[in-house]
Amino acid sequence: MLRNFHSILLAGLLLSPLYAVDYDGEKETIFETPYNVCVIPPQIDEAIAKGIQVVDEKAAKALYDQKAYFYDAREKRHYMKEHIKGAYPVYFDVSKAEYIVIQLPKDKDEKLVFYCYGETCANSYEAALSVRKLGYKNIYWLLDGFAPWKAAKYPVEGR
């Protein structure tokens, strides 16, 4: 009898996905797979042709020191864990299939820097492109994303 109970319990665990509920009510899986590839990675030449300047972490740090606005297009849980100090989150609106940047400056000449996971991630590129279409002129894409910034021991914050 006990063996049957254990078999049923084990089968139930194996057949059901394991979830946890975040404090804001959002479902998240307990086991995380690393993000490292995008289905269609953006092209640097395409970004430049569309008015987006591509920068590395050193150039981004110079922009940071000039008080540029930074935007993090990674998943919410990664943003909450840690991000470039002062960076604002970028949201993906599933209903419209577009990136939403909420806290934009009124001055369309301000410098805006977008980043995500790195060159193989299109999130920050798509967010930068959406802001460029709104008329902002000084758009920068931190090509290699958050990891090199953190490795260089530049300012980060989070939980």
N, CA and C atoms as an extended XYZ file, in Angstrom:
477
Properties=species:S:1:pos:R:3:atomname:S:1:resname:S:1:resid:I:1 pbc="F F F"
N         0.819       -1.194        0.000 N   MET     1
C         0.000        0.000        0.000 CA  MET     1
C         0.865        1.262        0.000 C   MET     1
N         1.883        1.289        0.854 N   LEU     2
C         2.767        2.439        0.934 CA  LEU     2
C         3.548        2.613       -0.365 C   LEU     2
N         3.943        1.511       -0.973 N   ARG     3
C         4.662        1.566       -2.245 CA  ARG     3
C         3.779        2.186       -3.330 C   ARG     3
N         2.507        1.838       -3.374 N   ASN     4
C         1.572        2.421       -4.349 CA  ASN     4
C         1.426        3.930       -4.124 C   ASN     4
N         1.348        4.329       -2.879 N   PHE     5
C         1.231        5.748       -2.568 CA  PHE     5
C         2.459        6.512       -3.061 C   PHE     5
N         3.627        5.964       -2.812 N   HIS     6
C         4.862        6.608       -3.251 CA  HIS     6
C         4.944        6.646       -4.770 C   HIS     6
N         4.514        5.611       -5.432 N   SER     7
C         4.514        5.575       -6.896 CA  SER     7
C         3.586        6.635       -7.464 C   SER     7
N         2.418        6.771       -6.871 N   ILE     8
C         1.451        7.781       -7.333 CA  ILE     8
C         1.998        9.182       -7.076 C   ILE     8
N         2.575        9.384       -5.915 N   LEU     9
C         3.154       10.681       -5.580 CA  LEU     9
C         4.289       11.040       -6.535 C   LEU     9
N         5.184       10.103       -6.804 N   LEU    10
C         6.290       10.331       -7.721 CA  LEU    10
C         5.792       10.619       -9.125 C   LEU    10
N         4.809        9.872       -9.591 N   ALA    11
C         4.239       10.101      -10.929 CA  ALA    11
C         3.616       11.491      -11.012 C   ALA    11
N         2.925       11.890       -9.961 N   GLY    12
C         2.315       13.219       -9.951 CA  GLY    12
C         3.350       14.324      -10.031 C   GLY    12
N         4.446       14.154       -9.315 N   LEU    13
C         5.514       15.155       -9.362 CA  LEU    13
C         6.186       15.205      -10.725 C   LEU    13
N         6.402       14.059      -11.320 N   LEU    14
C         7.079       14.012      -12.617 CA  LEU    14
C         6.212       14.530      -13.746 C   LEU    14
N         4.923       14.371      -13.630 N   LEU    15
C         4.025       14.780      -14.710 CA  LEU    15
C         3.568       16.223      -14.599 C   LEU    15
N         3.762       16.846      -13.466 N   SER    16
C         3.315       18.232      -13.322 CA  SER    16
C         4.519       19.166      -13.319 C   SER    16
N         4.409       20.318      -13.986 N   PRO    17
C         5.520       21.274      -13.968 CA  PRO    17
C         5.672       21.877      -12.578 C   PRO    17
N         6.885       22.221      -12.233 N   LEU    18
C         7.144       22.822      -10.938 CA  LEU    18
C         7.163       24.339      -11.077 C   LEU    18
N         6.302       25.018      -10.339 N   TYR    19
C         6.205       26.465      -10.404 CA  TYR    19
C         6.349       27.064       -9.021 C   TYR    19
N         6.760       28.300       -9.007 N   ALA    20
C         6.743       29.105       -7.794 CA  ALA    20
C         6.013       30.382       -8.139 C   ALA    20
N         5.436       31.020       -7.168 N   VAL    21
C         4.742       32.276       -7.425 CA  VAL    21
C         5.576       33.407       -6.856 C   VAL    21
N         5.915       34.356       -7.713 N   ASP    22
C         6.677       35.528       -7.317 CA  ASP    22
C         5.781       36.401       -6.438 C   ASP    22
N         6.353       37.318       -5.694 N   TYR    23
C         5.567       38.155       -4.798 CA  TYR    23
C         4.558       39.043       -5.511 C   TYR    23
N         4.810       39.362       -6.775 N   ASP    24
C         3.833       40.182       -7.490 CA  ASP    24
C         2.793       39.324       -8.192 C   ASP    24
N         2.743       38.026       -7.874 N   GLY    25
C         1.728       37.144       -8.428 CA  GLY    25
C         2.100       36.511       -9.745 C   GLY    25
N         3.277       36.789      -10.247 N   GLU    26
C         3.697       36.263      -11.543 CA  GLU    26
C         4.248       34.849      -11.375 C   GLU    26
N         3.795       33.917      -12.219 N   LYS    27
C         4.279       32.543      -12.152 CA  LYS    27
C         5.670       32.456      -12.747 C   LYS    27
N         6.536       31.732      -12.090 N   GLU    28
C         7.877       31.517      -12.611 CA  GLU    28
C         8.247       30.062      -12.373 C   GLU    28
N         9.009       29.501      -13.274 N   THR    29
C         9.454       28.132      -13.072 CA  THR    29
C        10.566       28.108      -12.038 C   THR    29
N        10.656       27.030      -11.323 N   ILE    30
C        11.691       26.905      -10.311 CA  ILE    30
C        13.042       26.664      -10.965 C   ILE    30
N        13.051       25.848      -11.997 N   PHE    31
C        14.305       25.541      -12.671 CA  PHE    31
C        14.495       26.492      -13.832 C   PHE    31
N        15.581       27.204      -13.829 N   GLU    32
C        15.840       28.196      -14.863 CA  GLU    32
C        16.855       27.661      -15.860 C   GLU    32
N        16.545       27.847      -17.132 N   THR    33
C        17.512       27.492      -18.161 CA  THR    33
C        18.212       28.774      -18.581 C   THR    33
N        19.498       28.726      -18.837 N   PRO    34
C        20.220       29.948      -19.192 CA  PRO    34
C        19.785       30.504      -20.541 C   PRO    34
N        19.682       31.826      -20.610 N   TYR    35
C        19.349       32.490      -21.864 CA  TYR    35
C        20.648       32.790      -22.582 C   TYR    35
N        20.798       32.281      -23.793 N   ASN    36
C        22.050       32.570      -24.493 CA  ASN    36
C        21.910       32.676      -26.000 C   ASN    36
N        20.727       32.577      -26.509 N   VAL    37
C        20.592       32.686      -27.955 CA  VAL    37
C        19.231       33.272      -28.313 C   VAL    37
N        19.204       34.020      -29.365 N   CYS    38
C        17.977       34.614      -29.885 CA  CYS    38
C        17.658       33.912      -31.196 C   CYS    38
N        16.394       33.783      -31.520 N   VAL    39
C        16.019       33.111      -32.759 CA  VAL    39
C        16.611       33.838      -33.963 C   VAL    39
N        16.452       35.152      -33.996 N   ILE    40
C        17.017       35.950      -35.083 CA  ILE    40
C        17.820       37.085      -34.456 C   ILE    40
N        19.120       36.898      -34.290 N   PRO    41
C        19.901       37.963      -33.656 CA  PRO    41
C        19.968       39.207      -34.537 C   PRO    41
N        19.955       40.371      -33.939 N   PRO    42
C        20.028       41.604      -34.714 CA  PRO    42
C        21.395       41.776      -35.365 C   PRO    42
N        21.422       42.529      -36.427 N   GLN    43
C        22.658       42.778      -37.160 CA  GLN    43
C        23.174       44.176      -36.836 C   GLN    43
N        24.462       44.282      -36.588 N   ILE    44
C        25.069       45.561      -36.233 CA  ILE    44
C        24.892       46.581      -37.356 C   ILE    44
N        25.130       46.165      -38.596 N   ASP    45
C        24.977       47.079      -39.733 CA  ASP    45
C        23.553       47.604      -39.838 C   ASP    45
N        22.589       46.740      -39.556 N   GLU    46
C        21.180       47.131      -39.605 CA  GLU    46
C        20.889       48.179      -38.534 C   GLU    46
N        21.433       47.975      -37.329 N   ALA    47
C        21.230       48.923      -36.235 CA  ALA    47
C        21.785       50.292      -36.605 C   ALA    47
N        22.997       50.309      -37.124 N   ILE    48
C        23.638       51.571      -37.503 CA  ILE    48
C        22.839       52.274      -38.597 C   ILE    48
N        22.372       51.498      -39.567 N   ALA    49
C        21.579       52.073      -40.660 CA  ALA    49
C        20.274       52.683      -40.164 C   ALA    49
N        19.756       52.178      -39.042 N   LYS    50
C        18.502       52.690      -38.485 CA  LYS    50
C        18.724       53.765      -37.424 C   LYS    50
N        19.972       54.237      -37.293 N   GLY    51
C        20.256       55.349      -36.399 CA  GLY    51
C        20.556       54.962      -34.973 C   GLY    51
N        20.888       53.712      -34.737 N   ILE    52
C        21.231       53.253      -33.390 CA  ILE    52
C        22.741       53.060      -33.333 C   ILE    52
N        23.379       53.716      -32.377 N   GLN    53
C        24.828       53.627      -32.246 CA  GLN    53
C        25.193       52.431      -31.363 C   GLN    53
N        26.097       51.607      -31.854 N   VAL    54
C        26.511       50.402      -31.138 CA  VAL    54
C        27.736       50.727      -30.287 C   VAL    54
N        27.677       50.368      -28.992 N   VAL    55
C        28.776       50.676      -28.078 CA  VAL    55
C        29.174       49.437      -27.268 C   VAL    55
N        30.399       49.472      -26.761 N   ASP    56
C        30.857       48.434      -25.832 CA  ASP    56
C        30.701       48.975      -24.413 C   ASP    56
N        31.110       48.183      -23.413 N   GLU    57
C        30.895       48.593      -22.024 CA  GLU    57
C        31.703       49.828      -21.646 C   GLU    57
N        32.876       50.040      -22.241 N   LYS    58
C        33.684       51.227      -21.913 CA  LYS    58
C        33.008       52.500      -22.416 C   LYS    58
N        32.500       52.453      -23.636 N   ALA    59
C        31.782       53.609      -24.179 CA  ALA    59
C        30.477       53.834      -23.404 C   ALA    59
N        29.825       52.738      -23.008 N   ALA    60
C        28.593       52.854      -22.223 CA  ALA    60
C        28.884       53.485      -20.868 C   ALA    60
N        30.021       53.136      -20.270 N   LYS    61
C        30.396       53.729      -18.975 CA  LYS    61
C        30.631       55.232      -19.124 C   LYS    61
N        31.232       55.642      -20.245 N   ALA    62
C        31.422       57.074      -20.494 CA  ALA    62
C        30.058       57.766      -20.608 C   ALA    62
N        29.107       57.121      -21.260 N   LEU    63
C        27.746       57.670      -21.360 CA  LEU    63
C        27.084       57.711      -19.986 C   LEU    63
N        27.318       56.695      -19.181 N   TYR    64
C        26.791       56.634      -17.816 CA  TYR    64
C        27.310       57.826      -17.007 C   TYR    64
N        28.598       58.093      -17.151 N   ASP    65
C        29.206       59.210      -16.437 CA  ASP    65
C        28.666       60.561      -16.911 C   ASP    65
N        28.126       60.596      -18.134 N   GLN    66
C        27.513       61.809      -18.681 CA  GLN    66
C        26.027       61.887      -18.338 C   GLN    66
N        25.584       60.997      -17.459 N   LYS    67
C        24.187       60.964      -16.990 CA  LYS    67
C        23.195       60.520      -18.062 C   LYS    67
N        23.607       59.629      -18.947 N   ALA    68
C        22.691       59.064      -19.938 CA  ALA    68
C        21.663       58.193      -19.219 C   ALA    68
N        20.524       57.988      -19.839 N   TYR    69
C        19.485       57.107      -19.318 CA  TYR    69
C        19.793       55.681      -19.772 C   TYR    69
N        19.680       54.717      -18.855 N   PHE    70
C        19.919       53.313      -19.187 CA  PHE    70
C        18.620       52.527      -19.065 C   PHE    70
N        18.432       51.563      -19.990 N   TYR    71
C        17.227       50.741      -20.024 CA  TYR    71
C        17.605       49.271      -20.150 C   TYR    71
N        17.062       48.470      -19.254 N   ASP    72
C        17.348       47.034      -19.175 CA  ASP    72
C        16.199       46.265      -19.819 C   ASP    72
N        16.490       45.538      -20.902 N   ALA    73
C        15.463       44.790      -21.626 CA  ALA    73
C        15.511       43.294      -21.322 C   ALA    73
N        16.144       42.914      -20.221 N   ARG    74
C        16.174       41.507      -19.833 CA  ARG    74
C        14.865       41.138      -19.142 C   ARG    74
N        14.707       39.860      -18.835 N   GLU    75
C        13.514       39.407      -18.128 CA  GLU    75
C        13.422       40.097      -16.772 C   GLU    75
N        12.190       40.282      -16.318 N   LYS    76
C        11.927       40.998      -15.073 CA  LYS    76
C        12.695       40.413      -13.892 C   LYS    76
N        12.766       39.103      -13.787 N   ARG    77
C        13.433       38.481      -12.645 CA  ARG    77
C        14.931       38.779      -12.644 C   ARG    77
N        15.536       38.903      -13.827 N   HIS    78
C        16.955       39.236      -13.897 CA  HIS    78
C        17.177       40.713      -13.573 C   HIS    78
N        16.259       41.555      -14.053 N   TYR    79
C        16.331       42.973      -13.712 CA  TYR    79
C        16.220       43.154      -12.196 C   TYR    79
N        15.262       42.457      -11.570 N   MET    80
C        15.053       42.597      -10.129 CA  MET    80
C        16.264       42.100       -9.336 C   MET    80
N        16.912       41.066       -9.818 N   LYS    81
C        18.076       40.513       -9.115 CA  LYS    81
C        19.219       41.523       -9.121 C   LYS    81
N        19.568       42.034      -10.309 N   GLU    82
C        20.555       43.110      -10.410 CA  GLU    82
C        20.539       43.700      -11.814 C   GLU    82
N        20.908       44.966      -11.869 N   HIS    83
C        20.926       45.714      -13.126 CA  HIS    83
C        21.901       46.882      -12.996 C   HIS    83
N        22.176       47.521      -14.102 N   ILE    84
C        23.034       48.703      -14.073 CA  ILE    84
C        22.361       49.740      -13.167 C   ILE    84
N        23.145       50.309      -12.288 N   LYS    85
C        22.589       51.249      -11.309 CA  LYS    85
C        21.840       52.380      -12.008 C   LYS    85
N        20.582       52.551      -11.621 N   GLY    86
C        19.748       53.604      -12.172 CA  GLY    86
C        19.008       53.224      -13.444 C   GLY    86
N        19.233       52.022      -13.965 N   ALA    87
C        18.568       51.610      -15.216 CA  ALA    87
C        17.082       51.370      -14.980 C   ALA    87
N        16.300       51.692      -15.991 N   TYR    88
C        14.859       51.462      -15.953 CA  TYR    88
C        14.536       50.162      -16.682 C   TYR    88
N        13.504       49.457      -16.242 N   PRO    89
C        13.136       48.228      -16.954 CA  PRO    89
C        12.367       48.536      -18.238 C   PRO    89
N        12.504       47.643      -19.201 N   VAL    90
C        11.734       47.693      -20.449 CA  VAL    90
C        10.769       46.524      -20.386 C   VAL    90
N         9.503       46.764      -20.693 N   TYR    91
C         8.488       45.713      -20.628 CA  TYR    91
C         8.111       45.254      -22.026 C   TYR    91
N         7.803       43.979      -22.145 N   PHE    92
C         7.305       43.459      -23.414 CA  PHE    92
C         5.807       43.303      -23.287 C   PHE    92
N         5.065       44.010      -24.123 N   ASP    93
C         3.612       43.944      -24.128 CA  ASP    93
C         3.199       42.812      -25.064 C   ASP    93
N         2.808       41.696      -24.490 N   VAL    94
C         2.451       40.521      -25.283 CA  VAL    94
C         1.258       40.812      -26.183 C   VAL    94
N         0.294       41.592      -25.705 N   SER    95
C        -0.905       41.863      -26.495 CA  SER    95
C        -0.604       42.649      -27.770 C   SER    95
N         0.445       43.481      -27.718 N   LYS    96
C         0.813       44.270      -28.896 CA  LYS    96
C         2.074       43.752      -29.563 C   LYS    96
N         2.716       42.768      -28.948 N   ALA    97
C         3.979       42.199      -29.440 CA  ALA    97
C         5.014       43.292      -29.690 C   ALA    97
N         5.179       44.156      -28.684 N   GLU    98
C         6.184       45.220      -28.803 CA  GLU    98
C         6.753       45.564      -27.436 C   GLU    98
N         7.923       46.174      -27.455 N   TYR    99
C         8.584       46.579      -26.223 CA  TYR    99
C         8.071       47.943      -25.800 C   TYR    99
N         7.826       48.090      -24.507 N   ILE   100
C         7.299       49.327      -23.956 CA  ILE   100
C         8.351       49.932      -23.013 C   ILE   100
N         8.727       51.150      -23.307 N   VAL   101
C         9.661       51.878      -22.459 CA  VAL   101
C         8.849       52.978      -21.793 C   VAL   101
N         8.654       52.851      -20.495 N   ILE   102
C         7.732       53.740      -19.794 CA  ILE   102
C         8.367       55.060      -19.380 C   ILE   102
N         9.545       55.031      -18.814 N   GLN   103
C        10.138       56.241      -18.248 CA  GLN   103
C        11.118       56.884      -19.223 C   GLN   103
N        10.570       57.526      -20.220 N   LEU   104
C        11.388       58.220      -21.213 CA  LEU   104
C        11.487       59.702      -20.864 C   LEU   104
N        12.639       60.318      -21.105 N   PRO   105
C        12.751       61.758      -20.857 CA  PRO   105
C        11.940       62.543      -21.892 C   PRO   105
N        11.541       63.739      -21.529 N   LYS   106
C        10.781       64.575      -22.460 CA  LYS   106
C        11.655       65.078      -23.604 C   LYS   106
N        12.905       65.353      -23.287 N   ASP   107
C        13.848       65.862      -24.290 CA  ASP   107
C        14.303       64.721      -25.197 C   ASP   107
N        13.971       64.802      -26.457 N   LYS   108
C        14.298       63.727      -27.397 CA  LYS   108
C        15.748       63.745      -27.856 C   LYS   108
N        16.538       64.686      -27.311 N   ASP   109
C        17.972       64.717      -27.599 CA  ASP   109
C        18.797       64.046      -26.488 C   ASP   109
N        18.147       63.591      -25.428 N   GLU   110
C        18.860       62.904      -24.340 CA  GLU   110
C        19.488       61.613      -24.861 C   GLU   110
N        20.547       61.187      -24.213 N   LYS   111
C        21.227       59.943      -24.586 CA  LYS   111
C        20.561       58.775      -23.858 C   LYS   111
N        20.147       57.763      -24.630 N   LEU   112
C        19.471       56.594      -24.099 CA  LEU   112
C        20.266       55.343      -24.470 C   LEU   112
N        20.591       54.522      -23.471 N   VAL   113
C        21.391       53.315      -23.687 CA  VAL   113
C        20.535       52.094      -23.343 C   VAL   113
N        20.455       51.149      -24.274 N   PHE   114
C        19.673       49.928      -24.094 CA  PHE   114
C        20.598       48.723      -24.021 C   PHE   114
N        20.288       47.805      -23.115 N   TYR   115
C        21.087       46.585      -23.003 CA  TYR   115
C        20.204       45.409      -22.602 C   TYR   115
N        20.700       44.208      -22.860 N   CYS   116
C        20.045       42.994      -22.379 CA  CYS   116
C        21.107       41.956      -22.086 C   CYS   116
N        21.003       40.776      -22.703 N   TYR   117
C        21.912       39.676      -22.375 CA  TYR   117
C        23.182       39.661      -23.210 C   TYR   117
N        23.209       40.347      -24.315 N   GLY   118
C        24.396       40.342      -25.155 CA  GLY   118
C        24.034       40.353      -26.628 C   GLY   118
N        25.041       40.177      -27.460 N   GLU   119
C        24.873       40.284      -28.912 CA  GLU   119
C        23.847       39.311      -29.472 C   GLU   119
N        23.693       38.161      -28.841 N   THR   120
C        22.737       37.185      -29.362 CA  THR   120
C        21.310       37.460      -28.896 C   THR   120
N        21.098       38.533      -28.172 N   CYS   121
C        19.776       38.884      -27.659 CA  CYS   121
C        19.243       40.106      -28.402 C   CYS   121
N        18.047       39.997      -28.935 N   ALA   122
C        17.455       41.091      -29.702 CA  ALA   122
C        16.570       42.012      -28.867 C   ALA   122
N        16.353       41.701      -27.596 N   ASN   123
C        15.432       42.499      -26.779 CA  ASN   123
C        15.812       43.975      -26.732 C   ASN   123
N        17.065       44.250      -26.410 N   SER   124
C        17.489       45.645      -26.273 CA  SER   124
C        17.495       46.352      -27.623 C   SER   124
N        17.857       45.631      -28.665 N   TYR   125
C        17.832       46.214      -30.009 CA  TYR   125
C        16.409       46.599      -30.402 C   TYR   125
N        15.455       45.707      -30.163 N   GLU   126
C        14.058       45.986      -30.511 CA  GLU   126
C        13.507       47.144      -29.685 C   GLU   126
N        13.874       47.207      -28.411 N   ALA   127
C        13.424       48.317      -27.568 CA  ALA   127
C        14.028       49.631      -28.051 C   ALA   127
N        15.313       49.619      -28.394 N   ALA   128
C        15.975       50.825      -28.908 CA  ALA   128
C        15.325       51.278      -30.209 C   ALA   128
N        15.009       50.331      -31.051 N   LEU   129
C        14.366       50.645      -32.328 CA  LEU   129
C        12.984       51.264      -32.108 C   LEU   129
N        12.231       50.750      -31.142 N   SER   130
C        10.898       51.306      -30.876 CA  SER   130
C        10.985       52.745      -30.386 C   SER   130
N        12.007       53.054      -29.584 N   VAL   131
C        12.196       54.422      -29.087 CA  VAL   131
C        12.692       55.328      -30.213 C   VAL   131
N        13.515       54.798      -31.063 N   ARG   132
C        14.010       55.569      -32.224 CA  ARG   132
C        12.832       56.003      -33.094 C   ARG   132
N        11.858       55.127      -33.251 N   LYS   133
C        10.668       55.442      -34.055 CA  LYS   133
C         9.816       56.532      -33.415 C   LYS   133
N         9.996       56.750      -32.105 N   LEU   134
C         9.267       57.823      -31.408 CA  LEU   134
C         9.938       59.188      -31.582 C   LEU   134
N        11.098       59.199      -32.257 N   GLY   135
C        11.767       60.465      -32.538 CA  GLY   135
C        12.987       60.755      -31.686 C   GLY   135
N        13.373       59.857      -30.813 N   TYR   136
C        14.583       60.076      -30.016 CA  TYR   136
C        15.798       59.915      -30.913 C   TYR   136
N        16.782       60.796      -30.725 N   LYS   137
C        17.906       60.873      -31.667 CA  LYS   137
C        19.179       60.178      -31.201 C   LYS   137
N        19.459       60.195      -29.931 N   ASN   138
C        20.722       59.657      -29.407 CA  ASN   138
C        20.489       58.313      -28.725 C   ASN   138
N        20.356       57.289      -29.549 N   ILE   139
C        20.058       55.942      -29.064 CA  ILE   139
C        21.320       55.088      -29.163 C   ILE   139
N        21.653       54.418      -28.071 N   TYR   140
C        22.839       53.566      -28.019 CA  TYR   140
C        22.421       52.145      -27.645 C   TYR   140
N        23.105       51.188      -28.238 N   TRP   141
C        22.853       49.778      -27.958 CA  TRP   141
C        24.128       49.182      -27.384 C   TRP   141
N        24.092       48.782      -26.124 N   LEU   142
C        25.225       48.131      -25.474 CA  LEU   142
C        25.245       46.687      -25.966 C   LEU   142
N        26.031       46.469      -26.988 N   LEU   143
C        26.002       45.220      -27.744 CA  LEU   143
C        26.218       43.978      -26.888 C   LEU   143
N        27.205       43.981      -26.032 N   ASP   144
C        27.524       42.777      -25.269 CA  ASP   144
C        26.710       42.634      -23.989 C   ASP   144
N        25.858       43.585      -23.718 N   GLY   145
C        24.913       43.466      -22.618 CA  GLY   145
C        25.480       43.661      -21.225 C   GLY   145
N        24.751       43.123      -20.262 N   PHE   146
C        25.011       43.345      -18.842 CA  PHE   146
C        26.292       42.678      -18.330 C   PHE   146
N        26.595       41.474      -18.785 N   ALA   147
C        27.711       40.692      -18.218 CA  ALA   147
C        29.062       41.426      -18.251 C   ALA   147
N        29.486       41.996      -19.385 N   PRO   148
C        30.774       42.708      -19.383 CA  PRO   148
C        30.767       43.955      -18.486 C   PRO   148
N        29.620       44.612      -18.396 N   TRP   149
C        29.482       45.769      -17.512 CA  TRP   149
C        29.756       45.339      -16.068 C   TRP   149
N        29.118       44.261      -15.663 N   LYS   150
C        29.289       43.754      -14.300 CA  LYS   150
C        30.723       43.263      -14.083 C   LYS   150
N        31.280       42.569      -15.070 N   ALA   151
C        32.653       42.055      -14.957 CA  ALA   151
C        33.670       43.185      -14.798 C   ALA   151
N        33.375       44.340      -15.397 N   ALA   152
C        34.265       45.498      -15.283 CA  ALA   152
C        34.104       46.221      -13.941 C   ALA   152
N        33.185       45.703      -13.119 N   LYS   153
C        32.904       46.275      -11.793 CA  LYS   153
C        32.352       47.698      -11.874 C   LYS   153
N        31.578       47.958      -12.931 N   TYR   154
C        30.866       49.223      -13.053 CA  TYR   154
C        29.640       49.162      -12.146 C   TYR   154
N        29.015       50.303      -11.858 N   PRO   155
C        27.912       50.326      -10.866 CA  PRO   155
C        26.715       49.446      -11.240 C   PRO   155
N        26.328       48.578      -10.292 N   VAL   156
C        25.124       47.755      -10.421 CA  VAL   156
C        24.339       47.867       -9.111 C   VAL   156
N        23.069       47.523       -9.178 N   GLU   157
C        22.224       47.496       -7.989 CA  GLU   157
C        21.187       46.405       -8.161 C   GLU   157
N        20.533       46.065       -7.073 N   GLY   158
C        19.492       45.037       -7.084 CA  GLY   158
C        19.224       44.549       -5.678 C   GLY   158
N        18.593       43.395       -5.603 N   ARG   159
C        18.229       42.835       -4.296 CA  ARG   159
C        19.427       42.477       -3.482 C   ARG   159
